[in-house]
Short mmCIF file of C-alpha atoms in Angstrom, two decimals:
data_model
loop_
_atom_site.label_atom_id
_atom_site.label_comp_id
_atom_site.label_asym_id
_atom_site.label_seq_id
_atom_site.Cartn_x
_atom_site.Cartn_y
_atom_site.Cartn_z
CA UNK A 1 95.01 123.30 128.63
CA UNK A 2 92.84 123.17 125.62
CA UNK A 3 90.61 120.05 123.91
CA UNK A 4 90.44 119.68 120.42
CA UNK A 5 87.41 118.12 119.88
CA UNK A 6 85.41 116.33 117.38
CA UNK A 7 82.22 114.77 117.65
CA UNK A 8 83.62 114.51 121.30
CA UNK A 9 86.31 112.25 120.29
CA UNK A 10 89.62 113.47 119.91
CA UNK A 11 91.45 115.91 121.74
CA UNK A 12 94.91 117.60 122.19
CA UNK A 13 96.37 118.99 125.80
CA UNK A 14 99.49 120.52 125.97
CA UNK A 15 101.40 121.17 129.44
CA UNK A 16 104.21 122.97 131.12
CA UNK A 17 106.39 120.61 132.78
CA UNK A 18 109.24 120.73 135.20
CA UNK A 19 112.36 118.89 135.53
CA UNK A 20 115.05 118.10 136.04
CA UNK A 21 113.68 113.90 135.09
CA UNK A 22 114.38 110.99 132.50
CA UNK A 23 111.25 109.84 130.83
CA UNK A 24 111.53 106.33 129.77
CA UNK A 25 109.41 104.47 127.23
CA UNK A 26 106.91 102.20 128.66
CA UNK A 27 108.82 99.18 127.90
CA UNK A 28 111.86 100.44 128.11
CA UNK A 29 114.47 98.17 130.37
CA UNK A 30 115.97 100.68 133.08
CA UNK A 31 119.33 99.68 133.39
CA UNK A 32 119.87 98.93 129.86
CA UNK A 33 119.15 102.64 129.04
CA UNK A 34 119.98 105.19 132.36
CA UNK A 35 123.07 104.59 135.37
CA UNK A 36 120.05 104.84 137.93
CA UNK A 37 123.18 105.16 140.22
CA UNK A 38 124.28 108.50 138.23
CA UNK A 39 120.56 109.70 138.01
CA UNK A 40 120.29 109.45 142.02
CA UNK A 41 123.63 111.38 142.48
CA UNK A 42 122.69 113.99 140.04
CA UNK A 43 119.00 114.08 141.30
CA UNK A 44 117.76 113.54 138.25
CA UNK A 45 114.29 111.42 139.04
CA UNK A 46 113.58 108.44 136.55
CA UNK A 47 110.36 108.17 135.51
CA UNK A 48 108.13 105.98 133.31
CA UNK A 49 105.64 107.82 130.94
CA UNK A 50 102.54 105.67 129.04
CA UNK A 51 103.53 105.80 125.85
CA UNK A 52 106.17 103.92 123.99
CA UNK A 53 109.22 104.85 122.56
CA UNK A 54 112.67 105.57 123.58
CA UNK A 55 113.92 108.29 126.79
CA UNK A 56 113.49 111.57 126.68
CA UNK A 57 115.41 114.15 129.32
CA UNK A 58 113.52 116.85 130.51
CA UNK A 59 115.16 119.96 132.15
CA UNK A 60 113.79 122.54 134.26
CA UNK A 61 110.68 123.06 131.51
CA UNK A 62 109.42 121.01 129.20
CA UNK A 63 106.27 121.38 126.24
CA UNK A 64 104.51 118.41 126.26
CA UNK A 65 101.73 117.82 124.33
CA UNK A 66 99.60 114.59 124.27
CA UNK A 67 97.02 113.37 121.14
CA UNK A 68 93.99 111.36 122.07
CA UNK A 69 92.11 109.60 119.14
CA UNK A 70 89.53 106.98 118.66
CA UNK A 71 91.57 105.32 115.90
CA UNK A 72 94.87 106.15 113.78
CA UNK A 73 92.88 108.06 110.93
CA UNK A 74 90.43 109.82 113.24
CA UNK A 75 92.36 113.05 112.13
CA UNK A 76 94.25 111.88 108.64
CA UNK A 77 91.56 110.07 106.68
CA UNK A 78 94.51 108.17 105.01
CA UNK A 79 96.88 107.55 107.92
CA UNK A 80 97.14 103.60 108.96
CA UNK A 81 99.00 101.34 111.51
CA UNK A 82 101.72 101.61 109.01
CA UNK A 83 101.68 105.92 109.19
CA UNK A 84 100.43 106.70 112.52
CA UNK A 85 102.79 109.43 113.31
CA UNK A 86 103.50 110.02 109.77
CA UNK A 87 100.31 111.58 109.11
CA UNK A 88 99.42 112.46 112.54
CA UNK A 89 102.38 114.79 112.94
CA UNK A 90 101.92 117.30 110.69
CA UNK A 91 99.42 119.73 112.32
CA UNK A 92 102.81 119.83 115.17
CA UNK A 93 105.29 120.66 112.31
CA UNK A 94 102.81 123.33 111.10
CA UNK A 95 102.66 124.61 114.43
CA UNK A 96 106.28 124.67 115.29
CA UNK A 97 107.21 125.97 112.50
CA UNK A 98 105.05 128.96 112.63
CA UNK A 99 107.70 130.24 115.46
CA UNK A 100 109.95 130.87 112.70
CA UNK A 101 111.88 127.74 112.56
CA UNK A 102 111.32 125.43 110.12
CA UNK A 103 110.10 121.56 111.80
CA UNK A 104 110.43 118.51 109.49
CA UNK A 105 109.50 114.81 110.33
CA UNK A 106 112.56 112.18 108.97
CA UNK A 107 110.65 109.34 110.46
CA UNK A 108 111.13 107.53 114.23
CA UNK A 109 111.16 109.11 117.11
CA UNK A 110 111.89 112.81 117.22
CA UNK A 111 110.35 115.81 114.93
CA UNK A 112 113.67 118.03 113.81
CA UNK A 113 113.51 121.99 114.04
CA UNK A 114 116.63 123.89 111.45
CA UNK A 115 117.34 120.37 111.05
CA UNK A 116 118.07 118.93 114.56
CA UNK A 117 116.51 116.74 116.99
CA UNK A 118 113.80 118.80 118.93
CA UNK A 119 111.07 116.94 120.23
CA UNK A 120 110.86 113.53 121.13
CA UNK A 121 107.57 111.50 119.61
CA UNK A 122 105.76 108.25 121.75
CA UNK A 123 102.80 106.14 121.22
CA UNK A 124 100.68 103.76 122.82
CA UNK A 125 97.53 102.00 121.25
CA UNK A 126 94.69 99.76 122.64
CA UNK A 127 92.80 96.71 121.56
CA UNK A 128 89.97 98.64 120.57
CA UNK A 129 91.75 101.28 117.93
CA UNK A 130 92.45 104.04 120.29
CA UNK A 131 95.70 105.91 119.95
CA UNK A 132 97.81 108.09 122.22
CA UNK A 133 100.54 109.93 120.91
CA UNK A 134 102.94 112.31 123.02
CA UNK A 135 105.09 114.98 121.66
CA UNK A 136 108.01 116.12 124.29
CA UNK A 137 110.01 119.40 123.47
CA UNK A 138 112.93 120.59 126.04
CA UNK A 139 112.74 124.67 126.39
CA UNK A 140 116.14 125.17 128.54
CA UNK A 141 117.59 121.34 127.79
CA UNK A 142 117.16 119.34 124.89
CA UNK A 143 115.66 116.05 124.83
CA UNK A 144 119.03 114.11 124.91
CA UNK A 145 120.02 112.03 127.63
CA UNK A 146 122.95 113.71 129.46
CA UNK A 147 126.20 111.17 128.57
CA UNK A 148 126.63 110.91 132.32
CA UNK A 149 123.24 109.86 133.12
CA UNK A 150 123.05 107.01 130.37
CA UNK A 151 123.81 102.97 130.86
CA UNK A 152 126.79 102.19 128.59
CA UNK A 153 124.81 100.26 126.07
CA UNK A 154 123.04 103.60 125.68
CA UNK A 155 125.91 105.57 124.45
CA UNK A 156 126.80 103.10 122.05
CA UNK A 157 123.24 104.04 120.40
CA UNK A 158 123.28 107.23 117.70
CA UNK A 159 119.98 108.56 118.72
CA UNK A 160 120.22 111.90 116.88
CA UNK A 161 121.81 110.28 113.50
CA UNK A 162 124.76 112.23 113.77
CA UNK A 163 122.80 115.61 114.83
CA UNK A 164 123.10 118.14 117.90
CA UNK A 165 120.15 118.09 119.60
CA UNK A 166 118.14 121.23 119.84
CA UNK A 167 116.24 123.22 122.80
CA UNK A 168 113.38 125.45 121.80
CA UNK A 169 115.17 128.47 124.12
CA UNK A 170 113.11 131.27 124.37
CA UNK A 171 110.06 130.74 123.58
CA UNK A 172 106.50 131.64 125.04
CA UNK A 173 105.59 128.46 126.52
CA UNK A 174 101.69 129.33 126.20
CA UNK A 175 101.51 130.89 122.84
CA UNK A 176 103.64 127.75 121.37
CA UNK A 177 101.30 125.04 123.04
CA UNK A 178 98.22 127.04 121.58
CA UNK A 179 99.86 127.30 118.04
CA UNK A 180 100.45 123.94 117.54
CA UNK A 181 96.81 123.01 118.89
CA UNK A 182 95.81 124.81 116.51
CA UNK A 183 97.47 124.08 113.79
CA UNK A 184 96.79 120.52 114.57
CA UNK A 185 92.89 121.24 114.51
CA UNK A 186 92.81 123.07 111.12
CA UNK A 187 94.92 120.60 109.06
CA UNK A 188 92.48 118.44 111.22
CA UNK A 189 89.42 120.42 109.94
CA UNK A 190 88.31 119.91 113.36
CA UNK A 191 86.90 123.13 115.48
CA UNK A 192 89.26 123.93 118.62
CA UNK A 193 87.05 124.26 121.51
CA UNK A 194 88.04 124.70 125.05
CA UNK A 195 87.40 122.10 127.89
CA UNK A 196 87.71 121.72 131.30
CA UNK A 197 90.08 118.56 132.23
CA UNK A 198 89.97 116.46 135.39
CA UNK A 199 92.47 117.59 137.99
CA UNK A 200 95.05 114.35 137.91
CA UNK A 201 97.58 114.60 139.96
CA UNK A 202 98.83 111.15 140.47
CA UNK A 203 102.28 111.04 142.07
CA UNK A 204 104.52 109.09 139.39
CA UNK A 205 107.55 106.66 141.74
CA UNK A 206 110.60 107.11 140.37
CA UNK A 207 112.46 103.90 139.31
CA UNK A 208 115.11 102.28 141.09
CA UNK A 209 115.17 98.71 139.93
CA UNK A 210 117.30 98.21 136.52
CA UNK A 211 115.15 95.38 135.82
CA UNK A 212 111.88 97.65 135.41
CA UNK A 213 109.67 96.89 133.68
CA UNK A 214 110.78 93.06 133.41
CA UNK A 215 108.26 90.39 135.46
CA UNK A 216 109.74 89.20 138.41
CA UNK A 217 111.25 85.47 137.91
CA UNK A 218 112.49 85.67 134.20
CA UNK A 219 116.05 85.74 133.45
CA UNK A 220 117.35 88.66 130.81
CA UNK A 221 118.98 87.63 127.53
CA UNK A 222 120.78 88.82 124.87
CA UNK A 223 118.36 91.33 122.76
CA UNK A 224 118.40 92.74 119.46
CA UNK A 225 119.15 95.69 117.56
CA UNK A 226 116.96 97.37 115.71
CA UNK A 227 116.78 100.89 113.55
CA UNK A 228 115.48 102.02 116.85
CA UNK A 229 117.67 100.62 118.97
CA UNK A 230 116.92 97.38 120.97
CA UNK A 231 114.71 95.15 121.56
CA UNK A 232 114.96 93.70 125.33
CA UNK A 233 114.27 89.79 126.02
CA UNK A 234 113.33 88.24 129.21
CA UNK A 235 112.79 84.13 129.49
CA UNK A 236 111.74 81.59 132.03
CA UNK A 237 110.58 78.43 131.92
CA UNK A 238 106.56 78.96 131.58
CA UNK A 239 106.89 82.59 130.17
CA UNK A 240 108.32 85.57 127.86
CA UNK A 241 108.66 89.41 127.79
CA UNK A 242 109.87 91.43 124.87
CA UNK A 243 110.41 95.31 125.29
CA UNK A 244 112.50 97.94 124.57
CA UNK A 245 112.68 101.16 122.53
CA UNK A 246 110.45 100.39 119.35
CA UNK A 247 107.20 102.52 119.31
CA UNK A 248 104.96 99.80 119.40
CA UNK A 249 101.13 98.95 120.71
CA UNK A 250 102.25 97.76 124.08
CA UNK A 251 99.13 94.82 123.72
CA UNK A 252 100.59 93.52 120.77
CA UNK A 253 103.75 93.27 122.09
CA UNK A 254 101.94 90.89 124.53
CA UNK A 255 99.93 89.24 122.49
CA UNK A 256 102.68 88.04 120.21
CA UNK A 257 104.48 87.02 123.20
CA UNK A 258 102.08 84.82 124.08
CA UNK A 259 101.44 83.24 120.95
CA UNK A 260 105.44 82.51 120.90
CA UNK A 261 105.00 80.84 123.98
CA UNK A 262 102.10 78.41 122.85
CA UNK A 263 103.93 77.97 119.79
CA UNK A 264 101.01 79.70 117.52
CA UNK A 265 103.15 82.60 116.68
CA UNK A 266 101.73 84.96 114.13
CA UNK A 267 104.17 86.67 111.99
CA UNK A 268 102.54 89.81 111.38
CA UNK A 269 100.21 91.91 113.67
CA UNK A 270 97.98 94.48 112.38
CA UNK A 271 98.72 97.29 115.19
CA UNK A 272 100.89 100.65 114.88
CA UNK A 273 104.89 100.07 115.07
CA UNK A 274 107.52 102.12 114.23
CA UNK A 275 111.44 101.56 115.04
CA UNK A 276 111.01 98.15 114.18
CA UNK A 277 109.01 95.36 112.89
CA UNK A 278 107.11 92.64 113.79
CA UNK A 279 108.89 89.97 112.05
CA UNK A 280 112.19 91.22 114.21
CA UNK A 281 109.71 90.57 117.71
CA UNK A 282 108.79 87.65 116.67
CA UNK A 283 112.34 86.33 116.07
CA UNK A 284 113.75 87.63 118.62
CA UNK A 285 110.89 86.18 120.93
CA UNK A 286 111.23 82.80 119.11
CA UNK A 287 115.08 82.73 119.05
CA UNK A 288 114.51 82.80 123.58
CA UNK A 289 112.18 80.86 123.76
CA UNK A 290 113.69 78.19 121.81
CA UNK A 291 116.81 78.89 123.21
CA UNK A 292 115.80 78.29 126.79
CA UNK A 293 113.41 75.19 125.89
CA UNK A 294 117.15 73.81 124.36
CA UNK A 295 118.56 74.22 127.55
CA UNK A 296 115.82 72.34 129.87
#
């Protein structure tokens, strides 16, 4: 692994990972996206990664490379909530593309090489600016969700806009991780220095409960689509969760939801989102929660 550092306070990793797994979005809903029932046959391990975002399938190897910075233009000057990974991707198309395949960013979730779906994009922000944003690219496998492995809802979703997924095939796993790095830390203007990282190796439980990640006690209603995909709705009579697969600032997401709930709701929060908006959380949110208060 490498740090890209500056000042001390933003820095890219990239690491070699193996599969076979499903990586869901933090707030996905399990059993709205993956048959956990399939997975277990196929021993296929469901996981749950940080950021948000919709699942990614990993293979036997997998690049992953994960962004740390103090705020959304820490790298970009002019990036915002609004352009988070619009700006902030482009050292990784730079990068990729310097294999000899042309990368290009349509917006969402996934970064396209010749044109198809490649690498799968998540994010996750915190109260006080910081951003992480992962980058997930199959090498044998492409990032799609094997049809027999997904929930029905699932394959009713177009993830690729019409597209065949790509894997990155032969590659040098090393010598693409340190390209994009640095490509990311020249557009950056930042100097690439190596750094020792902390040895983590935290055992990750794979997910058997379709409900994950919904709180214990609220009932599931009908959610919403969005460009993204859904958003998932949970209800009871003293609380609210909204999930699913928008790329999102996971506090927000809360916040909001509790604002429904005391009735204070703000319309529009200033954190990253992409996928969706926050006018279609709040609605949705609103729409339950009035919906259930109805019914008392």
């Amino acid at each position: 692994m490498l740090a890209l550092t500056e000042g001390g306070e933003a820095a890219i990793t990239a690491s070699l990972v193996e599969g076979p797994a499903v990586v869901l979005g933090a707030l996905q809903r399990a059993g709205r996206v993956v048959d956990l029932a399939a997975c277990a046959t196929a021993g296929t391990p469901v996981l749950r990664r940080c950021t948000t975002g919709t699942a990614g399938y990993i293979g036997q190897h997998a690049l992953v490379w994960t962004l740390a910075l103090p705020h959304v233009a820490a790298l970009a000057p002019d990036a915002t909530a609004r352009t988070l990974l619009n700006r902030n991707v482009r050292g990784f198309l730079q990068g990729l593309s310097r294999g000899g395949a042309p990368a290009h960013y349509f917006g969402r979730e996934w970064i396209a090489i010749q044109h198809r779906p490649a690498a799968l994009l998540g994010f996750e922000a915190l109260p006080d600016g910081r951003v992480v944003i992962e980058v997930f690219a199959g090498l044998d496998a492409t990032i799609a969700l094997p049809s027999a492995l997904r929930a029905e809802e699932e394959r009713a979703i177009d993830r690729h806009r019409g597209k065949e997924p790509l894997a990155l095939g032969e590659v040098d796993p090393a010598a693409l991780a340190l390209r994009v790095i640095e490509a990311v830390a020249a557009r950056a203007g930042a100097r690439r220095d190596p750094a020792a990282l902390p040895d983590d190796r935290r055992i990750v439980a794979p997910i058997s409960d379709p409900r994950d990640p919904v709180p214990a006690g609220l009932e599931l209603v009908a959610g919403r689509r969005v460009p993204v995909g859904w958003i998932d709705v949970a209800v009871a009579a003293d609380g609210l969760w909204l999930g699913g697969d928008a790329l999102v600032a996971s506090f927000a997401v809360r916040a909001l939801t509790g604002s429904v709930v005391r009735g204070d709701e703000r319309a529009v929060l200033e954190a990253p989102i992409d996928g969706a908006s926050w006018g279609d959380f709040a609605e949705v949110g609103h729409a339950a929660w009035a919906a259930r208060a109805s019914a008392r």
